[in-house]
XYZ file of N, CA and C in Angstrom:
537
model
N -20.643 -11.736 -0.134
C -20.960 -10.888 0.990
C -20.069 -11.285 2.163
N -19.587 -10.077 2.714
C -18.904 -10.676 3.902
C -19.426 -10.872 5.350
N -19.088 -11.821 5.959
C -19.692 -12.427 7.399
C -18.575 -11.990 8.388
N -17.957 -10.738 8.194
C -17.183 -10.527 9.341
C -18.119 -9.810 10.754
N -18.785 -9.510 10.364
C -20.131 -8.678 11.052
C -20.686 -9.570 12.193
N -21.070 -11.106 11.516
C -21.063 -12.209 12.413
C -20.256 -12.578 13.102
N -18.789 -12.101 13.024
C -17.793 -13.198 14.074
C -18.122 -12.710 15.266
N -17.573 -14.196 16.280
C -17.625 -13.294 17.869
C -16.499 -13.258 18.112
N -16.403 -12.056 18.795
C -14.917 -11.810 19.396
C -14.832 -11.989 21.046
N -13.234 -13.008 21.034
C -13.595 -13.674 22.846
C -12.741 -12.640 23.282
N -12.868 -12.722 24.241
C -12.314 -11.305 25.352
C -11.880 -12.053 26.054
N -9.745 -11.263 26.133
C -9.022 -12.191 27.034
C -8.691 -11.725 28.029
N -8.320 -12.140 29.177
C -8.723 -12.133 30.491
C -7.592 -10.603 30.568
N -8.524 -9.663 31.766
C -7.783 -8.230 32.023
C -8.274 -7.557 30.910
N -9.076 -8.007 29.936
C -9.650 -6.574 29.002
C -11.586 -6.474 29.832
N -11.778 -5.370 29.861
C -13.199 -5.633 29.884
C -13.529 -4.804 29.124
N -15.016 -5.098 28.328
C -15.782 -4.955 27.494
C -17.431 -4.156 28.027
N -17.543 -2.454 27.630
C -18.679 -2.215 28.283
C -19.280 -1.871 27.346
N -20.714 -1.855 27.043
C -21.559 -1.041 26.156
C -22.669 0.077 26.822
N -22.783 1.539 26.495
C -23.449 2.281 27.349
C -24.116 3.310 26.478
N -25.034 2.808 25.923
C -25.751 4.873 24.883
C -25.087 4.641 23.701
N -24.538 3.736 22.558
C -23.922 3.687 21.720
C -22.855 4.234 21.781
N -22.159 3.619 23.029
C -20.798 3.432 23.041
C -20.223 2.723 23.719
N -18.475 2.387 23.324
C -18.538 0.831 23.524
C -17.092 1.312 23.955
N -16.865 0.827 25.526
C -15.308 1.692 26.132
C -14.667 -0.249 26.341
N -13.616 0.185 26.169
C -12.602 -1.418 26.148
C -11.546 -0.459 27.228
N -11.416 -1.521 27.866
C -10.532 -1.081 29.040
C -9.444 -2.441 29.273
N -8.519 -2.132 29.260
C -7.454 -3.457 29.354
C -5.827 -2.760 29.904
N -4.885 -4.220 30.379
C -3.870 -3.490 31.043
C -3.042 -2.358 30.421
N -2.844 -2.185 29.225
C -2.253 -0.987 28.017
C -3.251 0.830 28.228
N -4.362 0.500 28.554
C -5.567 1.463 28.346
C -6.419 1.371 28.326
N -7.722 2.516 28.067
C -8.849 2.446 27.419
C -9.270 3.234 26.027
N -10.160 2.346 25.370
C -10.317 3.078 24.286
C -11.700 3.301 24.112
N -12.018 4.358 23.283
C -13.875 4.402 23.304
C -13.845 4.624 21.847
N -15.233 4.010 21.011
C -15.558 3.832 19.936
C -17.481 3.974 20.055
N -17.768 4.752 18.966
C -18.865 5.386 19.449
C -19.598 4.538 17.899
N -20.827 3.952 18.253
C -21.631 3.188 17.648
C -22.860 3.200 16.692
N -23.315 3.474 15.685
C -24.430 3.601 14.810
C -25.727 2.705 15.326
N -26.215 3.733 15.141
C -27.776 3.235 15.704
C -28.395 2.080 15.067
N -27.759 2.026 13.795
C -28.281 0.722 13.192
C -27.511 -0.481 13.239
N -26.681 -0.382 14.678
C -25.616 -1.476 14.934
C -25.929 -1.985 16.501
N -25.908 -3.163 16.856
C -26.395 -3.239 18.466
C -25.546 -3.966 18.923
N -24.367 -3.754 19.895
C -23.673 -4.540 20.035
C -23.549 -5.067 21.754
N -23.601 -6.455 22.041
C -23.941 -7.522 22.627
C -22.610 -8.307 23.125
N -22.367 -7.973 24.689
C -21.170 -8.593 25.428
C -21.973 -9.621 26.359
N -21.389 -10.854 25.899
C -21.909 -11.593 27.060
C -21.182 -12.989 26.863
N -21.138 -14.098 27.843
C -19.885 -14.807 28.361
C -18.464 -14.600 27.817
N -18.259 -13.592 28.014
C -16.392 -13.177 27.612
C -16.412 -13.256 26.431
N -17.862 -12.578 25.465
C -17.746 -12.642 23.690
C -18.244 -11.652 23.499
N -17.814 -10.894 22.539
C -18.713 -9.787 21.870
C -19.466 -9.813 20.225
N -20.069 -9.672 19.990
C -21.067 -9.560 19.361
C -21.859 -8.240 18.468
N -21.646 -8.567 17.415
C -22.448 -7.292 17.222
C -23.887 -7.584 16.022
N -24.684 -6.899 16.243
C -25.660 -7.462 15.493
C -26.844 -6.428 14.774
N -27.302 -6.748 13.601
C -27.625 -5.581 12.748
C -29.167 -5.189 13.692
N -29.881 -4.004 13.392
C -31.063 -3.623 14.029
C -31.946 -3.787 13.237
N -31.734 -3.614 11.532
C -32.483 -3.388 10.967
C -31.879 -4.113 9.373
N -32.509 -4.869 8.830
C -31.770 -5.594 7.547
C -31.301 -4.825 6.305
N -30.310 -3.384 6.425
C -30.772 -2.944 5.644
C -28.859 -3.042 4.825
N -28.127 -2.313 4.003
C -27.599 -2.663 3.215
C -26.100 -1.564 4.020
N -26.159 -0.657 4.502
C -25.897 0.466 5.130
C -25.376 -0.389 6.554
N -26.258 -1.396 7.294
C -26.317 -1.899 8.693
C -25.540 -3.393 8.068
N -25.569 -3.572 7.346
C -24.273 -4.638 7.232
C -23.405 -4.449 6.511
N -22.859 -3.531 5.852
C -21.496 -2.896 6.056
C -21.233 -2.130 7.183
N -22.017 -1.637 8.352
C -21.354 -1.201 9.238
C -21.775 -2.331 10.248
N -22.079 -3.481 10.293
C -21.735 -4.504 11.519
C -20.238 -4.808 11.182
N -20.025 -5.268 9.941
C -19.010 -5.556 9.520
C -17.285 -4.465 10.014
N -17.328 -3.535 10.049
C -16.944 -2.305 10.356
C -16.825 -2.478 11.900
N -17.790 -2.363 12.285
C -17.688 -2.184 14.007
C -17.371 -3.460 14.466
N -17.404 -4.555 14.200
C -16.926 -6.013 14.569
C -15.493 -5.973 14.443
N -14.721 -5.271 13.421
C -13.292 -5.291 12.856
C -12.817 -4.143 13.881
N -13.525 -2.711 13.857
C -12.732 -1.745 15.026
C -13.177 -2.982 16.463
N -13.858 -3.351 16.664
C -14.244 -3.454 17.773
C -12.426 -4.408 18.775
N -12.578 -5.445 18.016
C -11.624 -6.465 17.472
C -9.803 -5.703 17.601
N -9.790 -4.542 17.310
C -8.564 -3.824 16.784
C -8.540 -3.190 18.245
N -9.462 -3.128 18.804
C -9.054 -2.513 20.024
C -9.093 -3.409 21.358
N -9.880 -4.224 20.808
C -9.333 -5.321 22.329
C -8.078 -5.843 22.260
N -7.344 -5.822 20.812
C -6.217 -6.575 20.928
C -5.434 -5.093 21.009
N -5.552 -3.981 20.678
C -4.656 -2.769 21.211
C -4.786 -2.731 22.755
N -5.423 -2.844 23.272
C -5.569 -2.701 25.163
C -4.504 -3.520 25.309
N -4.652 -4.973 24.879
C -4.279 -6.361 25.743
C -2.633 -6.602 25.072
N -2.540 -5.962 23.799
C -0.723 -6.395 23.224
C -0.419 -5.201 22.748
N -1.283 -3.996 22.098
C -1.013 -2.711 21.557
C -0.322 -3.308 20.257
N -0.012 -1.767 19.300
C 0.500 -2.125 18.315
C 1.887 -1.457 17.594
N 2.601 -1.921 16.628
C 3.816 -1.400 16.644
C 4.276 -1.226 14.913
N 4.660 -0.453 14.498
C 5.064 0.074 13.360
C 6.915 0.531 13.065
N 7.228 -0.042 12.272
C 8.764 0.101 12.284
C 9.308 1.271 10.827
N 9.842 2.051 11.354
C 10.342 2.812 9.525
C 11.550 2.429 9.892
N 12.314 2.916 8.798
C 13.563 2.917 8.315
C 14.394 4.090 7.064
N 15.330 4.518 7.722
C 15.520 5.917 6.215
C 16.583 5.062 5.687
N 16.408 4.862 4.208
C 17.553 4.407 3.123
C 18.147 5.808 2.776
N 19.207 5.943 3.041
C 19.899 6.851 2.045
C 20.764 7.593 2.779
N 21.920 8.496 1.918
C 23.193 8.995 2.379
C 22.822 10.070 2.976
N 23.114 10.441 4.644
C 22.170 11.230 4.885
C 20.796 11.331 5.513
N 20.010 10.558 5.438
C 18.682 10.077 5.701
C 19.080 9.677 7.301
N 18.199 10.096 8.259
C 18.178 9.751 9.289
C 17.094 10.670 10.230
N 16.980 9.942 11.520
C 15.728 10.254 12.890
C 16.140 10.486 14.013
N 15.811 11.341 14.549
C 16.469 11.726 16.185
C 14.847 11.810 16.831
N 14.775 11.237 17.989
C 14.098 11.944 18.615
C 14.185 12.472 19.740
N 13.578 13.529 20.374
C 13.857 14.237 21.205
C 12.717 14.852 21.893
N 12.064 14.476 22.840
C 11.225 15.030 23.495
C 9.655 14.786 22.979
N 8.771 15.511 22.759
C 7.351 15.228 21.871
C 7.887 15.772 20.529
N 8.833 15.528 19.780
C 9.100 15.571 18.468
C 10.145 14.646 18.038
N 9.864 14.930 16.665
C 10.997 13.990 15.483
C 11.458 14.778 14.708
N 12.872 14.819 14.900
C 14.013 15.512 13.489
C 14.161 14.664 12.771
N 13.357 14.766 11.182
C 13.791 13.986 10.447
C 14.708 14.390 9.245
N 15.696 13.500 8.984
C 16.815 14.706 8.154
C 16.581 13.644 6.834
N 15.993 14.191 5.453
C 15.606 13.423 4.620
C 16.172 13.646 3.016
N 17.157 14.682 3.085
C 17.747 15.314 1.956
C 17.309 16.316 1.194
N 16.500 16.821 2.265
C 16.198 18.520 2.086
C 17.058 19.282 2.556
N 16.995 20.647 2.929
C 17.686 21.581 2.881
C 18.002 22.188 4.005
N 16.741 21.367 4.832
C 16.484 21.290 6.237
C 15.903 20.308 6.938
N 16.260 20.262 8.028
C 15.459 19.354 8.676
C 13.678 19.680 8.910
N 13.651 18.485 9.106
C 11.584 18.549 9.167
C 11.806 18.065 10.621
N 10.589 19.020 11.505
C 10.423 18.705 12.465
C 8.955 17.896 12.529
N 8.717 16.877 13.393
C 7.026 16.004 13.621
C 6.663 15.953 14.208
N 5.678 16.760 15.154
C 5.320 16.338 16.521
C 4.571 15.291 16.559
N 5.025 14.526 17.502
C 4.348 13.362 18.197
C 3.230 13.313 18.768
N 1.959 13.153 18.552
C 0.849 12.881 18.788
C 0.724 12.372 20.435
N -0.434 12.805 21.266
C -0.674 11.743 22.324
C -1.344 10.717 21.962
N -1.046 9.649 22.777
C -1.120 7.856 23.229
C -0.221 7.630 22.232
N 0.735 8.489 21.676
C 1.838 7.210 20.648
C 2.949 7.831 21.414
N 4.068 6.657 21.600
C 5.152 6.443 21.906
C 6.547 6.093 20.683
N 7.144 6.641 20.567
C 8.415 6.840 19.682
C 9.577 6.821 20.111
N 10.193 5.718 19.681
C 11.917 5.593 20.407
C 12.756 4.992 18.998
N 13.682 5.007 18.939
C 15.070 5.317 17.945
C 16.161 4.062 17.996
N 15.665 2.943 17.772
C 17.042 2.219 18.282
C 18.144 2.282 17.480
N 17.923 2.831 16.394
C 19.950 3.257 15.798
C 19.141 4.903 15.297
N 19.649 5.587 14.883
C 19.607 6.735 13.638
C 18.729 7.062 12.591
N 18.773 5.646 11.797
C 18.079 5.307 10.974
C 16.946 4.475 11.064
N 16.001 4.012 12.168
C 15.201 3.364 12.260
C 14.410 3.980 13.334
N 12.960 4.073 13.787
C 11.742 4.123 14.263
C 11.221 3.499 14.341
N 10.572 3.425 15.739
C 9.797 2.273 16.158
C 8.435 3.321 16.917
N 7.305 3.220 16.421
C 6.004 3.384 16.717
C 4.963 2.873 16.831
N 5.078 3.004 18.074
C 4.030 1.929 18.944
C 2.528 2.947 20.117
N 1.726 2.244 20.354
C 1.016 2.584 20.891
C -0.955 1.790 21.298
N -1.898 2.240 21.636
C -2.799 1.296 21.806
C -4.220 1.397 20.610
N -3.971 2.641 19.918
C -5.305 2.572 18.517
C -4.431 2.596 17.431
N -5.359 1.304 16.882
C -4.170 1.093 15.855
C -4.550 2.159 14.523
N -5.311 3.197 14.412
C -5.441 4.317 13.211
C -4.626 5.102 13.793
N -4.014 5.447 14.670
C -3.599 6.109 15.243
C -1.964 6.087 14.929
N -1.314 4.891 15.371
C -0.325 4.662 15.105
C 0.042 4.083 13.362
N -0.674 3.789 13.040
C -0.397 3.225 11.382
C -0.861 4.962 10.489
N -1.564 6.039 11.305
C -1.805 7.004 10.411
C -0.410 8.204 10.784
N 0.128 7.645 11.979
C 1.269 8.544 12.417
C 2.459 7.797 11.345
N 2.964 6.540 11.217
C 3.435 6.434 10.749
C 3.716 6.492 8.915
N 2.506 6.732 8.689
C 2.523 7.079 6.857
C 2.886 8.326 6.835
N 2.326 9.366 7.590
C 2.889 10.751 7.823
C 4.280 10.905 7.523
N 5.060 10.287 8.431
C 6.549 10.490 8.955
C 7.021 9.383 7.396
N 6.259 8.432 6.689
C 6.807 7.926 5.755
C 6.550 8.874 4.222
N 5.703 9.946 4.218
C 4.966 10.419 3.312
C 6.675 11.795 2.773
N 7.045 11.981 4.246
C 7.756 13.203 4.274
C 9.180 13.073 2.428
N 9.251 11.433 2.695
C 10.287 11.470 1.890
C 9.949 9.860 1.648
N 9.231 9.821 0.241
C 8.701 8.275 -0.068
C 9.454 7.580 -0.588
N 9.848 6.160 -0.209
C 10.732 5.695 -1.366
C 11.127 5.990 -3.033
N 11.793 5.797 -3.127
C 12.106 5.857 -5.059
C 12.530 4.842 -5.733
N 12.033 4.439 -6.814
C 11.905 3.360 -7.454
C 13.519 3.283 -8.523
N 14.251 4.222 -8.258
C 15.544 3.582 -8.843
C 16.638 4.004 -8.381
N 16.726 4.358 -7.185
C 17.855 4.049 -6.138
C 17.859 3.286 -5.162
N 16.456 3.622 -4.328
C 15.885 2.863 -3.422
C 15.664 3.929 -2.358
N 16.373 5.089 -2.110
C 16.212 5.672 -1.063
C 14.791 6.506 -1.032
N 14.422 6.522 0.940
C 13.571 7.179 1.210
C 13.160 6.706 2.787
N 11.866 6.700 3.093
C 11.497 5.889 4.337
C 10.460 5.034 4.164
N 10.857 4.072 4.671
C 9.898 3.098 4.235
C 9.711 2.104 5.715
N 8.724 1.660 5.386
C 7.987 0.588 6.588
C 9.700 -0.826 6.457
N 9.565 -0.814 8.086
C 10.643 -2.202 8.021
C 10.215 -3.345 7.352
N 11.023 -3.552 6.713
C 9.990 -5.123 5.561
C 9.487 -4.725 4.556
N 9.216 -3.986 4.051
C 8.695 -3.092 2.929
C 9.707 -3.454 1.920
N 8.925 -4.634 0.881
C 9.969 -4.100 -0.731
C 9.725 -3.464 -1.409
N 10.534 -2.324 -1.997
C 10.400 -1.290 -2.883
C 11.015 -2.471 -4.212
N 9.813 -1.513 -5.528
C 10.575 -2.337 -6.615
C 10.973 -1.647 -7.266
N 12.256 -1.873 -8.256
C 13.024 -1.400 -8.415
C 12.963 -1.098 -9.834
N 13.296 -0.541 -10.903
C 13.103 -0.227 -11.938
C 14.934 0.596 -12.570
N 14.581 -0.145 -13.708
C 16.255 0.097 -14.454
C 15.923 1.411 -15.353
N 17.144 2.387 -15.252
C 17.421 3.640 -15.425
C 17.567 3.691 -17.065
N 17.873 5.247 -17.353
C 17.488 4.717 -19.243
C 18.700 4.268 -19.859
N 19.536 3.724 -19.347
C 20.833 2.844 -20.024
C 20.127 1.908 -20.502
N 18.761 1.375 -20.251
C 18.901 -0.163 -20.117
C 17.675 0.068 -21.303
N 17.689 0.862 -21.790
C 16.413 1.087 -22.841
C 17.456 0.492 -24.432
N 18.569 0.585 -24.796
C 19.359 0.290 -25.853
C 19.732 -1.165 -26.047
């Protein structure tokens, strides 16, 4: 069983932590974020810790302490450092522009794909071939970036596609290598 439900989370200085009607607003120098709370979850700020704690012992209320302890957690550290996601296009051709609240992504189609950019995420280009997406909820930015990686997924025997920076693709030998 997991005890993530139990951890306390310390709150670092410039975030504050409110709870109001089952909901729980984090405010820090990056933003604010609001996360809205299950009745069978009670969650408890007090000396610069948060807390969350079940209402009722039931099976439902500790998988979701567990749950709301982990978002809770994901967003004090999005206020206070935010978070950041890197792609990269492999291939001849393959490349990212951005331009305004969108992304031209040129992926070896026939055309370019256009992406609009979501609000609270921020998108900048430091060569052609690389993206950097950043912003303060981290579903937010990790669900923008599978999107923009989904368009054209790696391939397992060239290598090209878009893929997360750091990401190993594995590689697999073509049918020469069957004889």
């Amino acid at each position: 069983m997991s005890r993530i439900g139990n951890r306390r989370l310390s709150i670092p200085e410039g975030v504050e932590v409110k709870v109001q009607d089952n909901m729980v607003t984090v405010k820090g120098p990056k933003g604010e974020l609001l996360l809205e709370i299950s009745p069978l979850i009670k969650v408890v700020v007090e000396n610069n810790e948060v807390l969350t704690e079940k209402v009722q012992d039931t099976k439902e209320s500790n998988i979701l302490s567990g749950t709301t302890n982990s978002n809770i957690s994901n967003m004090i550290e999005g206020v206070s450092k935010g978070y950041t996601k890197g792609l990269e296009a492999v291939g001849v051709g393959y490349r990212f522009s951005v331009s305004g609240k969108k992304i031209v992504v040129s992926a070896g189609y026939s055309h370019p794909i256009d992406v609009e950019i979501p609000d609270g995420i921020n998108v900048t280009a430091p060569s052609n071939t690389e993206l950097e997406i950043s912003g303060i909820d981290k579903q937010k930015v990790s669900e923008f970036a599978a999107n923009v990686r989904k368009i054209r997924e790696p391939e397992p025997y060239k290598g090209k596609g878009i893929r997360y920076k750091g990401e190993h693709v594995r590689r697999k030998e073509g049918k020469k290598a069957a004889k």
